[in-house]
Amino acid sequence: MSEAMPGPADARAPRTVEDTGLSFLFLAELVAKVLHQRGQLRLPELASHLKLNVGVIDPLIVFLRAEKLCEVVRVGNSGTDADLSYLLTEAGRQRAAAALGRNAYAGPAPVTLAAYTAQVQAQSVAGVHVTRARMATIFDGIVVNPRVLAQLGSAMNSGRALFLHGLAGSGKTYLAERLRNLLTGTIAVPHAVMVDGEVIPFFDSVQHQQEGGTAGSTVSSTISSTTPGATSGSMAFASAGFDRGSAPDMRWVRGVRRPAALAGGELTLDMLDLRFDPNTRLYQAPPHLKSNNGIFIIDDLGRQRCSPEALMNRWIVPMDRNVDYLTLHTGHTFQVPFDVIVVFSSNFVPHRLSDGAFLRRLGYKIEVPPASEAEYERLFRQACAQAGVAFDAGVFAYLLACHRERGMPLLACHPRDLVRQLRDLARYEDRVPELTRQTLDWAWDNYFAADSQQGCAPELDRRDRGTNVNGLEND
């Protein structure tokens, strides 16, 4: 992978209000909201919560005190400024409550939209380089059609959207989710982003996981105590590995793995827009925005509560121009970067879901076919080993004959599901699970039920006939 370019997250922590890129009055209001929600706080505690140097917060506190919105109390006997705590006056509580009524965000100070955009560009997913060797490492021990593997690797290098299609159970979703492991390097993600005076919470502890498995953690930091007689402005961050002159901007969460989000049949067009909850007075960023510099998987395309045409039309501009447009509840529309590899996964062939205008924007249209007999045997052996069932070559040959006789395709999910039924029966009968013709027939009848009497799998039938998502025949 090419080296990431330096971005705003690589800059040192802001030392003044002007360095933050945020307005003085906004930051003063944010301090008031934090004090309103958390009560009496020392300056180091306030700085830790806001992820700002105390040198930035000092003038804000001075302003709030001058406006009779904040007062100071001494707690402790050290005789230094470390004993000082701050709390709101009655007028301050009223002002903070009014601010919370407009936007209830009272977390770490946000970064500007311009800074976020620059950071996304600096750590673009387009810089990811996937090789055949890396594909072999990531998919080691996994049974995948070699042709599909080569297509997936090439598609990841393109940075463009890709469309995975095949029968239900062919392994499309599994393959799509595993693509995340091909994305090397880590990124920086802001706690929140400021847009036109509104704060949008951004960091998601579920979607943004730090390298090493610690979700939501940031570079560890402490705040040095003041020496006797020192002013509160003399306190500064003392982060591990950073001196005072190069302390990192803690408004960014660093070391985050490139994100991968998955949305299925629950996805609606509304979910792809910026949402403002009138009850909590907080914004919620759409999942594809949180997936910037990573992958966004739309699974089971064609089963959403909106039409596939409407859903795909929503993606035409972002995929074509690498930007998206969102709207605040105030009506202000703004542009955000769209640096995402979108993976569509569907049981339907591409031309059944959209027109040429959309399909030409898909870099790769990859079919995940049924397994070959050799691949199916490898899958079945793996399933037997995982379930503790002894593999029998003769019974497996009988299984293949059943597939041929009844026209059932060899899908990747079948071995695991059939062998689990053998295991379940053995547990019920309190015995060691066995792979025999009798137990396999029992599992087959349970699993395929009436489907095996139709001569072919229902999904195969639907794909061949071109049935649309509403169950109607396509022309």
XYZ file of C-alpha atoms in Angstrom:
475
model
C 0.000 0.000 0.000
C 1.226 3.505 -0.783
C 2.175 5.690 2.148
C -0.669 7.855 3.444
C -0.231 11.572 2.988
C -0.052 13.754 6.111
C -3.471 15.052 7.137
C -4.993 17.335 9.775
C -4.865 14.490 12.313
C -1.059 14.587 12.051
C -0.914 18.232 13.112
C -0.097 19.190 16.694
C -2.871 19.952 19.152
C -4.369 23.451 18.883
C -2.891 25.885 21.428
C -5.398 28.694 20.963
C -9.076 28.995 20.155
C -8.128 30.205 16.678
C -6.083 27.044 16.093
C -9.191 24.874 16.529
C -10.924 26.390 13.501
C -14.024 26.819 15.678
C -15.657 30.044 16.802
C -15.022 31.404 20.276
C -18.738 31.622 21.101
C -19.369 28.047 19.968
C -16.609 26.709 22.221
C -17.802 28.803 25.165
C -21.281 27.392 24.654
C -19.866 23.865 24.460
C -18.035 24.372 27.770
C -21.300 25.572 29.333
C -23.187 22.514 28.038
C -20.559 20.171 29.471
C -20.704 21.886 32.871
C -24.507 21.755 32.758
C -24.493 18.000 32.183
C -21.564 17.005 34.388
C -21.736 19.595 37.144
C -18.663 20.897 38.955
C -15.396 20.129 37.130
C -11.718 20.931 37.486
C -9.964 22.385 34.483
C -8.000 19.177 33.713
C -11.254 17.202 33.790
C -12.882 19.689 31.447
C -9.890 19.560 29.094
C -9.930 15.757 29.098
C -13.635 15.684 28.252
C -13.363 18.232 25.451
C -10.065 16.773 24.097
C -8.581 20.282 24.124
C -5.463 21.787 25.648
C -6.202 23.799 28.782
C -4.581 26.742 27.042
C -7.586 26.733 24.701
C -10.105 26.435 27.532
C -8.606 29.125 29.782
C -9.947 32.129 27.826
C -13.335 30.439 27.494
C -13.601 30.106 31.273
C -12.485 33.718 31.680
C -15.267 34.798 29.299
C -17.934 32.733 31.071
C -16.893 34.177 34.435
C -16.937 37.719 33.061
C -20.461 37.156 31.765
C -21.531 35.834 35.217
C -22.329 32.453 33.641
C -19.701 30.487 35.535
C -18.130 30.662 38.979
C -15.098 29.139 40.616
C -14.850 27.245 43.892
C -11.774 25.916 45.667
C -11.769 22.231 46.573
C -8.610 20.965 48.268
C -5.778 22.308 50.383
C -2.802 22.435 48.019
C -3.083 26.158 47.637
C -2.601 25.893 43.862
C -4.880 26.241 40.860
C -5.247 22.463 40.898
C -7.809 23.027 43.710
C -10.042 25.157 41.501
C -13.310 23.791 40.157
C -15.841 25.464 37.903
C -19.619 25.336 37.878
C -22.408 27.264 36.213
C -24.381 30.029 37.833
C -28.162 30.086 37.544
C -27.869 32.334 34.484
C -25.274 29.944 33.070
C -27.566 26.958 33.544
C -30.355 28.775 31.732
C -28.057 29.689 28.851
C -26.700 26.125 28.631
C -30.214 24.626 28.721
C -31.210 26.836 25.803
C -28.125 25.704 23.876
C -28.866 22.049 24.638
C -32.388 22.591 23.350
C -30.970 23.511 19.957
C -28.321 20.793 19.769
C -27.720 18.450 22.692
C -24.169 17.534 21.724
C -21.820 18.012 24.688
C -18.904 15.742 23.853
C -15.363 16.277 22.589
C -14.815 19.401 20.535
C -15.499 18.772 16.836
C -13.191 19.282 13.876
C -14.207 21.381 10.911
C -15.755 19.847 7.803
C -12.752 21.066 5.800
C -10.367 19.261 8.159
C -12.407 16.057 7.976
C -12.506 16.194 4.179
C -8.743 16.704 3.987
C -8.131 13.782 6.342
C -10.339 11.435 4.307
C -8.430 12.371 1.168
C -5.089 11.846 2.912
C -5.992 8.281 3.954
C -8.022 7.335 0.859
C -8.990 3.717 0.345
C -7.686 4.152 -3.202
C -4.209 3.771 -1.726
C -4.861 0.141 -0.816
C -2.860 -2.338 -2.915
C -4.046 -5.949 -3.002
C -1.745 -8.642 -4.377
C -2.281 -12.289 -5.209
C -0.067 -13.217 -2.252
C -2.177 -11.170 0.135
C -5.385 -12.692 -1.229
C -3.908 -16.147 -0.646
C -3.070 -15.208 2.954
C -6.466 -13.696 3.787
C -8.416 -16.551 2.167
C -6.111 -19.329 3.350
C -8.130 -22.426 4.229
C -11.294 -21.007 2.656
C -12.804 -22.759 -0.340
C -13.236 -20.126 -3.066
C -13.425 -20.430 -6.820
C -9.975 -19.257 -8.081
C -11.549 -17.140 -10.810
C -13.749 -15.343 -8.264
C -10.739 -14.780 -6.030
C -8.807 -13.102 -8.853
C -11.807 -10.932 -9.713
C -12.220 -9.808 -6.104
C -8.547 -8.913 -5.760
C -8.598 -6.879 -8.962
C -11.836 -5.158 -7.924
C -10.331 -4.071 -4.612
C -7.410 -2.457 -6.435
C -9.823 -0.473 -8.599
C -11.411 1.276 -5.618
C -14.719 1.154 -7.502
C -18.057 -0.369 -6.556
C -18.579 -4.057 -7.234
C -21.626 -6.244 -7.621
C -21.593 -9.802 -6.250
C -24.409 -12.004 -7.491
C -25.250 -15.664 -7.237
C -27.696 -18.114 -5.711
C -28.700 -17.715 -2.081
C -26.197 -19.698 -0.029
C -23.365 -19.456 -2.542
C -21.220 -17.520 -0.041
C -21.590 -13.951 -1.363
C -22.041 -12.282 2.009
C -19.200 -14.247 3.584
C -16.839 -13.214 0.801
C -17.970 -9.582 0.951
C -17.397 -9.354 4.702
C -13.962 -10.916 4.395
C -12.875 -8.227 1.924
C -12.462 -5.909 4.910
C -9.350 -7.862 5.902
C -7.698 -6.849 2.631
C -7.703 -3.203 3.669
C -4.341 -2.497 5.238
C -3.281 0.425 7.369
C -5.157 2.418 9.969
C -6.984 5.720 9.784
C -7.869 8.650 12.022
C -11.526 9.419 12.754
C -12.908 12.577 14.421
C -15.095 12.414 17.491
C -17.423 14.901 15.806
C -17.623 17.236 12.812
C -18.834 20.847 12.746
C -21.004 21.885 9.793
C -22.583 25.333 9.527
C -22.809 25.732 13.300
C -24.224 22.224 13.848
C -22.285 19.340 15.434
C -22.550 15.868 13.940
C -21.281 13.065 16.220
C -19.076 10.855 14.074
C -16.951 8.356 15.988
C -18.831 5.062 16.399
C -17.322 2.594 18.865
C -18.940 -0.310 16.984
C -17.997 0.648 13.453
C -14.656 2.278 14.283
C -12.444 -0.273 15.991
C -8.885 0.438 16.984
C -6.133 -1.821 15.656
C -5.515 -4.492 18.258
C -9.191 -4.968 19.108
C -9.793 -2.059 21.467
C -12.925 -0.367 20.256
C -13.186 3.317 20.768
C -9.820 3.860 22.439
C -7.580 6.778 21.621
C -3.943 7.595 22.200
C -3.599 7.543 25.958
C -3.055 10.894 27.558
C -2.894 12.525 30.926
C -2.746 16.132 32.012
C 0.223 17.223 34.047
C -0.461 18.835 37.373
C 0.607 22.386 37.900
C 3.479 23.385 40.040
C 2.694 25.561 43.076
C 1.933 29.091 41.975
C 1.586 28.221 38.304
C -1.400 29.476 36.323
C -3.955 27.076 34.915
C -2.750 27.989 31.427
C 0.601 26.398 32.162
C -0.923 22.911 32.270
C -0.578 20.893 29.070
C -1.155 17.441 27.701
C 1.613 14.941 28.400
C 0.869 12.080 26.037
C 3.013 8.999 25.922
C 5.610 9.517 23.221
C 4.787 13.185 22.683
C 6.387 16.219 24.212
C 4.513 19.419 24.889
C 5.476 20.908 21.533
C 4.211 17.968 19.478
C 1.209 16.738 21.462
C -1.417 15.273 19.104
C -4.824 16.792 18.505
C -6.995 14.582 20.702
C -10.140 15.465 18.790
C -9.091 12.620 16.473
C -9.242 8.909 17.298
C -6.139 7.327 15.758
C -5.168 3.758 14.918
C -8.669 2.856 13.702
C -9.022 -0.093 11.364
C -10.545 0.758 8.017
C -14.293 0.388 8.631
C -16.650 -2.152 7.109
C -20.401 -1.717 7.487
C -23.109 -4.115 6.356
C -26.754 -3.235 5.711
C -29.356 -5.739 4.589
C -33.089 -5.832 4.053
C -33.617 -3.242 6.786
C -31.958 -0.528 4.701
C -34.177 2.381 3.643
C -33.431 5.569 1.718
C -33.929 7.603 4.913
C -31.054 5.735 6.554
C -28.699 7.071 3.876
C -29.425 10.671 4.821
C -28.271 12.717 7.790
C -30.902 12.323 10.506
C -31.746 14.686 13.349
C -33.724 13.284 16.275
C -36.084 15.988 17.572
C -36.299 14.232 20.944
C -32.596 13.776 21.703
C -31.649 16.865 19.648
C -28.716 14.942 18.185
C -27.655 14.109 14.641
C -26.907 10.611 13.414
C -24.455 10.259 10.546
C -25.469 7.773 7.821
C -23.590 4.451 7.743
C -21.840 5.087 4.430
C -20.379 8.342 5.789
C -18.961 6.477 8.790
C -17.574 3.936 6.298
C -15.343 6.472 4.546
C -11.867 5.028 3.836
C -13.369 1.538 4.044
C -16.136 -0.734 2.721
C -19.926 -0.447 2.779
C -21.759 -3.704 1.977
C -25.378 -3.689 0.842
C -26.508 -7.275 1.317
C -29.603 -8.917 -0.193
C -30.072 -6.125 -2.723
C -33.621 -6.350 -4.020
C -35.113 -7.226 -0.621
C -35.081 -3.729 0.875
C -38.296 -1.904 1.705
C -37.552 0.511 -1.130
C -37.212 -0.451 -4.785
C -33.742 -1.437 -6.001
C -33.981 1.265 -8.667
C -34.511 3.979 -6.037
C -31.711 2.600 -3.884
C -29.267 2.394 -6.764
C -30.166 5.847 -8.060
C -29.204 7.170 -4.619
C -25.635 5.980 -5.302
C -25.122 7.260 -8.853
C -23.676 10.673 -7.929
C -21.498 9.441 -5.018
C -19.982 6.607 -7.076
C -19.438 8.820 -10.103
C -17.979 11.899 -8.386
C -16.683 10.555 -5.058
C -18.792 13.082 -3.141
C -22.187 12.952 -1.472
C -24.612 15.658 -0.408
C -26.321 15.739 2.977
C -28.764 18.210 4.507
C -28.975 19.588 8.042
C -32.364 19.930 9.705
C -31.953 23.679 9.167
C -32.119 23.097 5.413
C -28.420 23.700 4.746
C -27.022 21.236 2.172
C -23.324 20.451 2.232
C -20.836 18.238 0.435
C -18.960 15.367 2.085
C -16.294 13.037 0.673
C -17.376 9.613 -0.551
C -14.272 7.435 -0.287
C -15.965 4.057 0.040
C -15.777 0.755 -1.805
C -19.461 -0.126 -2.139
C -20.190 -3.850 -2.413
C -23.643 -4.835 -3.641
C -24.633 -8.433 -2.975
C -27.753 -9.940 -4.510
C -29.453 -13.180 -5.507
C -30.516 -11.411 -8.693
C -28.454 -10.929 -11.829
C -27.415 -7.279 -12.325
C -29.554 -6.443 -15.380
C -32.696 -7.498 -13.503
C -32.185 -4.769 -10.912
C -31.094 -1.638 -12.723
C -30.436 0.017 -16.042
C -27.249 0.641 -17.971
C -26.711 4.121 -16.486
C -26.136 2.589 -13.081
C -24.498 -0.648 -14.153
C -21.723 1.119 -16.051
C -20.700 2.770 -12.762
C -20.117 -0.646 -11.240
C -16.475 -1.466 -11.731
C -16.934 -5.233 -11.426
C -19.930 -7.553 -11.738
C -18.801 -10.838 -10.207
C -20.845 -14.015 -10.160
C -20.259 -16.395 -7.275
C -21.151 -19.728 -8.908
C -22.134 -22.993 -7.248
C -19.184 -25.060 -6.054
C -17.536 -27.667 -8.208
C -17.659 -31.248 -6.950
C -14.052 -30.969 -5.744
C -14.788 -27.726 -3.905
C -17.976 -29.197 -2.475
C -16.003 -32.143 -1.093
C -13.514 -29.788 0.583
C -16.396 -27.854 2.127
C -18.040 -31.059 3.315
C -14.818 -32.372 4.850
C -14.319 -29.068 6.688
C -17.906 -29.168 7.975
C -17.442 -32.748 9.222
C -14.201 -31.849 10.995
C -15.793 -28.863 12.728
C -18.816 -30.891 13.863
C -16.831 -33.944 14.937
C -18.391 -36.211 12.303
C -16.252 -38.855 10.560
C -16.155 -38.280 6.796
C -17.257 -41.196 4.596
C -16.316 -41.009 0.910
C -19.042 -43.476 -0.084
C -21.800 -41.498 1.620
C -20.447 -38.292 0.091
C -20.658 -39.889 -3.377
C -24.284 -40.722 -2.548
C -24.857 -37.053 -1.627
C -23.492 -35.911 -4.975
C -25.831 -38.375 -6.713
C -28.770 -36.883 -4.810
C -27.818 -33.410 -6.018
C -27.589 -34.582 -9.631
C -30.821 -36.569 -9.515
C -32.853 -33.752 -7.978
C -31.211 -30.853 -9.793
C -29.993 -29.133 -6.630
C -26.927 -26.891 -7.161
C -23.846 -27.432 -5.002
C -23.972 -24.341 -2.781
C -21.376 -23.440 -0.178
C -23.892 -23.366 2.668
C -25.188 -26.929 2.161
C -22.336 -28.972 3.718
C -22.341 -26.980 6.940
C -26.134 -27.025 7.267
C -26.536 -30.712 6.474
C -23.752 -31.826 8.815
C -25.168 -29.720 11.643
C -28.454 -31.563 11.295
C -26.589 -34.873 11.678
C -24.979 -33.497 14.831
C -28.323 -32.256 16.181
C -29.945 -35.659 15.656
C -27.048 -37.419 17.392
C -27.389 -35.116 20.412
C -31.095 -35.849 20.589
C -30.440 -39.599 20.466
C -27.494 -39.251 22.870
C -24.968 -40.913 20.590
C -21.907 -40.133 18.490
C -22.895 -38.393 15.201
C -22.562 -40.599 12.112
C -22.527 -39.905 8.394
C -24.649 -42.634 6.824
C -27.115 -42.784 3.961
C -29.979 -42.963 6.433
C -28.910 -39.957 8.496
C -28.094 -38.006 5.341
C -31.550 -38.730 3.886
C -33.071 -37.527 7.151
C -31.073 -34.291 7.043
C -31.804 -33.786 3.331
C -35.577 -34.087 3.845
C -35.473 -31.649 6.758
C -33.300 -29.141 4.967
C -34.701 -29.079 1.461
C -38.262 -30.161 2.304
C -40.561 -29.634 -0.680
C -37.841 -27.768 -2.618
C -36.151 -31.018 -3.607
C -39.369 -32.204 -5.265
C -39.420 -29.287 -7.694
C -36.433 -30.421 -9.699
C -34.364 -27.313 -8.972
C -33.652 -24.822 -6.232
C -36.234 -22.025 -5.984
C -33.550 -19.315 -6.135
C -32.139 -20.838 -9.330
C -35.622 -20.956 -10.789
C -36.263 -17.325 -9.943
C -32.960 -16.128 -11.401
C -33.557 -18.031 -14.625
C -37.096 -16.734 -15.010
C -36.143 -13.205 -14.015
C -38.757 -12.752 -11.290
C -38.590 -9.286 -9.750
C -38.618 -8.395 -6.094
C -42.391 -8.159 -6.010
C -42.791 -11.726 -7.256
C -43.846 -10.649 -10.758
C -42.422 -11.977 -13.993
C -40.065 -9.594 -15.766
C -40.516 -9.009 -19.461
